[in-house]
Amino acid sequence: LKTNFDCYPCFLRQALKAARLSGADEVQQYTVIQQTLALLQTLPLGLTPPEMAHQVYKLIREVLDTQDPYFETKKMNTRQALALYPHMKTLVQNSPDPLDMAIRLSIAGNIIDFAVIDEMNDLWQSVERLIQKPFAIDERNTFKQALQKAGYILYLSDNAGETVFDRVLIETLSVPVVYAVKSKPILNDAILSDALDAGLDTCARLMENGSQSLGTIMSLCSSEFRQHFEQAPLIIAKGQANYETLSEADKRIFCFLQAKCPVIAQDMDVPVGSVILRQCKN
Amino acid sequence: LKTNFDCYPCFLRQALKAARLSGADEVQQYTVIQQTLALLQTLPLGLTPPEMAHQVYKLIREVLDTQDPYFETKKMNTRQALALYPHMKTLVQNSPDPLDMAIRLSIAGNIIDFAVIDEMNDLWQSVERLIQKPFAIDERNTFKQALQKAGYILYLSDNAGETVFDRVLIETLSVPVVYAVKSKPILNDAILSDALDAGLDTCARLMENGSQSLGTIMSLCSSEFRQHFEQAPLIIAKGQANYETLSEADKRIFCFLQAKCPVIAQDMDVPVGSVILRQCKN
C-alpha cells in the first residue's frame, strides 16, 4: 500500500497528537509542526505510510529529545489491558469455540491506539462490542486450516496493551509461538520490555525484529529476523502497519486488524472500523 | 479566534479536498499539497483561521488557474436547496411560531458545506433533524427583542445554497434586510450571482462586501461595506468564518451557525455539531 495524498494531513495531525501526548509545550508543538511541514515536502512519493511515519516519528524524537515519548502511555495501556485479562480468560473458557473467541479478542485488542484511554469501562465496552461485530473480511476458516498444519507460528506484534490480547490468543493456540517485537521504540509499538510487562514470556519465545519502524519493513529488520520470517510456516501479522508493509502475495501471512483509517479501508473496500482477518494473496 | 495548531492539518486536508472538488488531476493535487506545506511554514502565528484560509485558497486558485473552482458545486447546492424551498415555506407557514421556525431553518442551512451533497433526501433529512435539535447556545430571546427595535438588518451571508435558507428567514422577517455577499469567489461562499440564483433579490437589497475572503475581515472589505457595517442597528452573521472574524464585543452582531470544527466547538465550550445562536459580547 503506497502513501495516499490523504496521508499527508493525517501525518501532520499524528505528529501534533504525538507531540502533545509526549508532554511537549507550545513551542515544541510548533517546532514539530514546522519541521513536519518541511519533512513532508522532501519525502519521495511511492513510500508506504509506515516508511513515511518512520521519518515523522524520528523527527519528533529529535525535537523532544527523547528516545521513547510513549513510555508512560505504553505502561498505562498495558496495565489497563492486564486488568481485563481475567475477563478475557473467562470469555474464552466459557465460549463454545475458545479459539474463535481468542481470535476475536486479539483483533479487538487492536483498538488500543496511541490515544490515552480515559475510562477502563470504555475499553471493555469497546472490546465487548468488537467481539460481537461481524467480520468485514473473514478468512478464519482458511486460517484455522493452516493452523492445523503449522509446526509453529511467527506472531508479528503491534501496540503495547494489545500485547495482552495477543497473550490470550497465544495461550489458546496449541502450537508454539515466536512473538516478534520492535527493537527500539516507535510510536506505541511494543518493544521487549512491553512484551515482558504483558507476560508474553510465559507463553511465547520473544524476539526483536531489529527495527525501529512501524509494521515490518524487511530492509530495516535484522538478518536473524529475516531468516525467521522466511522459514515460518504461518505468520500472524497484527494491525494496519503490518498490513501496509507486508507482501500481498505471501499466503503464509494472515493479517488480523481493524481498518482504522479511510485510506486502508478504501484499499480493502470495507467501511472504516471493520474487523478483518485476511490472508495475503493476489 | 486565533488559529489553533489543530488548524494546520485541517488546512492541508481542506486544500486537498478543494483541489479534488475542482477536478484537479493527480499532478495538480500533489502540487497543491506541496505548495500548501510550503505556505503553512511561512504564515505568521496569530492569524484567524479565515485569514490563513484566504492564503490557502488563493494558492489553489493559482495552481488550478481558475477564479472560481467551486462554480459547479455552488450552482448544484443552490439548485438542491431551491428544491427544498416549498417544503421550508410550508414548515414556516404551518408553525405556531413562524419566526422561530425560520431562524431554525436558517441555521440548519449552514449544514451546506463545500462537500457535494449526493442525495437530496439526505439534505432534507439533515434539515429535519437540525430544526428539532435543541440549541447549545440559545440567545433567541435577546435576538427577538433586538429585532423589535431594529429599523433594518445587515445580513452577512455564508455559503451558496445556504442562501435559500436565508431567503426563507428574510421573507419571514418584518424589517428590511441588506444581504451582503463576497465580491469575488472564495471557497463555496456566495457571491452576487449565487444570491441572484437563490432569489435573494426578491426580498432583500443585495450588496457586495468588497472582499474575497472567508468571514468578514474588515480590513479587506470596501469602505462602502464598512460604513454599512458601522451604521447597521442589527447584524446577522452566518457560519463559522463570520464567528471567527467578527468582534467578540459588538452586541449588534448575532452569530447563527453550527459548530462544525473541534477548534470552534472547544472555543464555545459546546459539542461538535451544536446549533448556536449567540450574541457577540464579552
XYZ file of C-alpha atoms in Angstrom, chain B residues 16-279:
264
model
C -6.603 18.587 -0.970
C -10.396 18.287 -0.787
C -10.791 21.599 -2.596
C -8.361 20.578 -5.326
C -10.238 17.328 -5.907
C -13.647 19.020 -5.931
C -12.277 21.385 -8.554
C -11.378 18.462 -10.775
C -7.619 18.651 -10.232
C -5.652 15.726 -11.641
C -3.094 13.813 -9.543
C -0.219 16.076 -10.556
C -2.184 19.207 -9.632
C -3.288 17.625 -6.338
C 0.329 16.905 -5.460
C 1.325 20.460 -6.409
C -1.413 21.835 -4.146
C -0.158 19.650 -1.268
C 3.458 20.670 -1.762
C 2.682 24.375 -2.066
C 0.332 24.288 0.929
C 3.074 22.635 3.001
C 5.419 25.457 1.990
C 2.815 28.163 2.593
C 1.901 26.900 6.078
C 5.564 27.262 7.045
C 5.609 30.922 6.148
C 2.324 32.173 7.653
C 2.750 34.001 10.958
C 1.073 32.779 14.136
C -1.812 34.861 15.459
C -3.879 34.990 12.270
C -7.508 33.879 12.372
C -8.367 30.655 10.501
C -10.141 32.615 7.714
C -7.044 34.797 7.268
C -4.943 31.657 6.820
C -7.595 30.056 4.608
C -7.531 33.189 2.435
C -3.896 32.408 1.577
C -4.530 28.696 1.095
C -7.426 29.206 -1.314
C -5.516 31.881 -3.228
C -2.813 29.282 -3.775
C -5.383 26.745 -5.013
C -6.818 29.234 -7.500
C -3.316 29.885 -8.815
C -2.340 26.220 -9.113
C -5.620 25.310 -10.773
C -5.598 28.516 -12.838
C -9.267 29.245 -12.188
C -11.019 32.106 -10.429
C -13.962 30.039 -9.209
C -13.117 26.374 -8.615
C -16.478 25.818 -6.894
C -18.636 27.281 -9.643
C -20.371 23.964 -10.373
C -20.623 22.928 -6.731
C -22.281 26.210 -5.826
C -24.751 26.007 -8.710
C -25.671 22.466 -7.687
C -26.060 23.314 -3.993
C -28.315 26.247 -4.859
C -30.450 24.006 -7.099
C -30.695 21.406 -4.335
C -31.692 23.999 -1.760
C -34.239 25.597 -4.109
C -35.886 22.195 -4.471
C -36.477 22.277 -0.712
C -37.770 25.857 -0.722
C -41.507 24.916 -0.988
C -41.115 22.426 1.891
C -39.459 25.106 4.005
C -42.179 27.649 3.273
C -44.827 25.094 4.286
C -42.972 24.355 7.523
C -42.834 28.058 8.377
C -46.470 28.705 7.461
C -47.722 25.751 9.488
C -45.574 26.550 12.509
C -47.174 28.085 15.632
C -44.105 30.367 15.724
C -43.105 31.119 12.106
C -40.172 33.387 13.027
C -38.699 30.726 15.290
C -39.031 28.050 12.586
C -37.409 30.374 10.041
C -34.488 31.016 12.423
C -34.051 27.277 12.897
C -34.114 26.684 9.147
C -31.571 29.417 8.558
C -29.140 27.745 10.968
C -29.948 24.298 9.548
C -28.931 25.654 6.130
C -25.425 26.147 7.494
C -25.030 22.366 7.037
C -24.393 23.010 3.340
C -20.667 22.820 3.213
C -18.443 22.545 0.229
C -18.828 18.807 0.139
C -21.026 17.537 -2.644
C -24.458 16.564 -1.448
C -25.207 13.288 -3.161
C -28.731 12.670 -2.144
C -31.489 15.214 -1.855
C -33.138 13.001 0.758
C -30.016 13.233 2.876
C -30.124 17.013 2.858
C -33.789 17.189 3.809
C -33.281 14.553 6.496
C -30.410 16.591 7.925
C -32.542 19.720 7.874
C -35.422 17.973 9.643
C -33.044 16.637 12.278
C -31.404 20.024 12.786
C -34.588 22.044 13.189
C -35.574 19.736 16.046
C -32.179 19.883 17.739
C -32.006 21.882 20.993
C -29.743 24.943 20.782
C -26.401 24.511 22.592
C -26.148 28.307 22.911
C -29.531 29.961 22.716
C -29.889 33.732 22.649
C -33.004 33.714 20.511
C -34.920 35.818 23.037
C -32.278 38.558 23.057
C -32.239 38.464 19.269
C -36.029 38.695 19.026
C -36.020 41.665 21.418
C -33.317 43.423 19.371
C -35.327 42.689 16.241
C -38.336 44.620 17.548
C -36.220 47.774 17.914
C -34.190 47.494 14.704
C -35.095 49.552 11.654
C -33.293 47.132 9.339
C -30.861 44.224 9.396
C -27.468 43.734 7.821
C -27.319 40.038 6.969
C -23.812 38.584 6.394
C -24.165 35.541 4.152
C -22.130 32.345 4.113
C -22.365 29.546 1.537
C -24.213 29.242 -1.768
C -27.254 27.023 -1.164
C -27.458 28.191 2.440
C -28.629 31.402 0.737
C -32.010 29.773 0.030
C -32.466 29.063 3.743
C -31.546 32.698 4.432
C -34.202 33.745 1.944
C -36.875 31.864 3.922
C -35.842 33.712 7.089
C -35.700 37.099 5.365
C -39.169 36.561 3.887
C -40.438 35.871 7.407
C -38.849 38.981 8.947
C -40.921 42.156 9.100
C -37.946 44.529 8.681
C -35.900 45.368 5.555
C -32.698 43.424 5.027
C -29.404 44.288 3.363
C -27.866 40.980 2.287
C -24.072 41.100 1.990
C -22.121 38.657 -0.171
C -18.462 38.325 -1.096
C -17.253 40.307 -4.101
C -15.148 37.545 -5.593
C -15.259 33.744 -5.278
C -13.712 32.202 -2.167
C -14.453 28.544 -1.440
C -18.215 27.987 -1.823
C -19.185 31.321 -0.319
C -21.997 33.163 -2.041
C -21.150 35.932 -4.483
C -23.692 38.200 -6.164
C -24.655 35.702 -8.890
C -25.232 32.990 -6.260
C -27.533 35.299 -4.300
C -29.431 36.061 -7.509
C -29.696 32.333 -8.314
C -31.263 31.830 -4.878
C -33.763 34.640 -5.457
C -32.484 36.915 -2.688
C -33.071 39.974 -4.867
C -36.827 39.427 -4.439
C -36.694 40.011 -0.677
C -33.520 41.950 0.196
C -31.189 44.637 -1.031
C -28.027 42.878 -2.169
C -24.559 44.298 -1.609
C -21.003 43.064 -2.035
C -18.612 43.347 0.899
C -15.599 44.140 -1.277
C -13.575 41.110 -0.258
C -12.548 37.682 -1.471
C -12.151 36.199 1.980
C -13.996 33.820 4.262
C -15.952 35.526 7.013
C -15.714 39.283 7.380
C -12.132 40.516 7.528
C -12.884 44.215 7.917
C -9.541 45.451 6.565
C -10.215 43.611 3.288
C -13.767 44.954 2.887
C -14.759 48.043 0.886
C -15.242 51.382 2.618
C -18.883 51.317 1.447
C -19.439 48.000 3.241
C -17.586 49.168 6.354
C -19.847 52.197 6.511
C -22.921 49.984 6.293
C -21.472 47.725 8.937
C -20.847 50.628 11.325
C -24.346 52.024 10.913
C -26.387 48.814 10.996
C -28.582 48.561 14.103
C -28.647 44.738 13.968
C -26.388 42.246 12.212
C -26.979 38.557 11.483
C -23.663 36.801 10.836
C -23.951 33.344 9.300
C -21.497 30.484 9.734
C -18.201 29.730 11.384
C -15.989 32.086 9.417
C -18.047 35.146 10.391
C -17.924 33.994 14.005
C -14.156 33.606 13.750
C -13.509 37.001 12.234
C -16.007 39.331 13.912
C -15.547 41.226 17.117
C -16.415 39.494 20.348
C -17.615 42.772 21.836
C -20.179 44.041 19.324
C -23.641 43.451 20.769
C -25.340 44.303 17.473
C -23.990 41.058 15.986
C -25.832 37.750 16.360
C -23.992 34.684 15.072
C -26.171 31.950 13.536
C -24.127 28.812 12.996
C -23.405 25.177 13.508
C -20.142 24.475 15.327
C -18.666 22.160 12.711
C -14.999 22.056 13.696
C -13.463 20.906 17.004
C -11.470 24.126 17.479
C -14.557 26.332 17.318
C -16.649 23.911 19.353
C -13.974 23.958 22.063
C -13.749 27.746 21.934
C -17.506 27.893 22.534
C -17.435 25.025 25.030
C -20.049 23.016 23.112
C -20.024 19.619 21.349
C -19.133 19.460 17.643
C -22.336 19.737 15.581
C -24.057 22.104 18.010
C -26.706 24.567 16.875
C -25.766 28.074 18.004
C -27.425 31.476 18.156
C -25.006 33.710 20.030
C -24.752 37.441 20.595
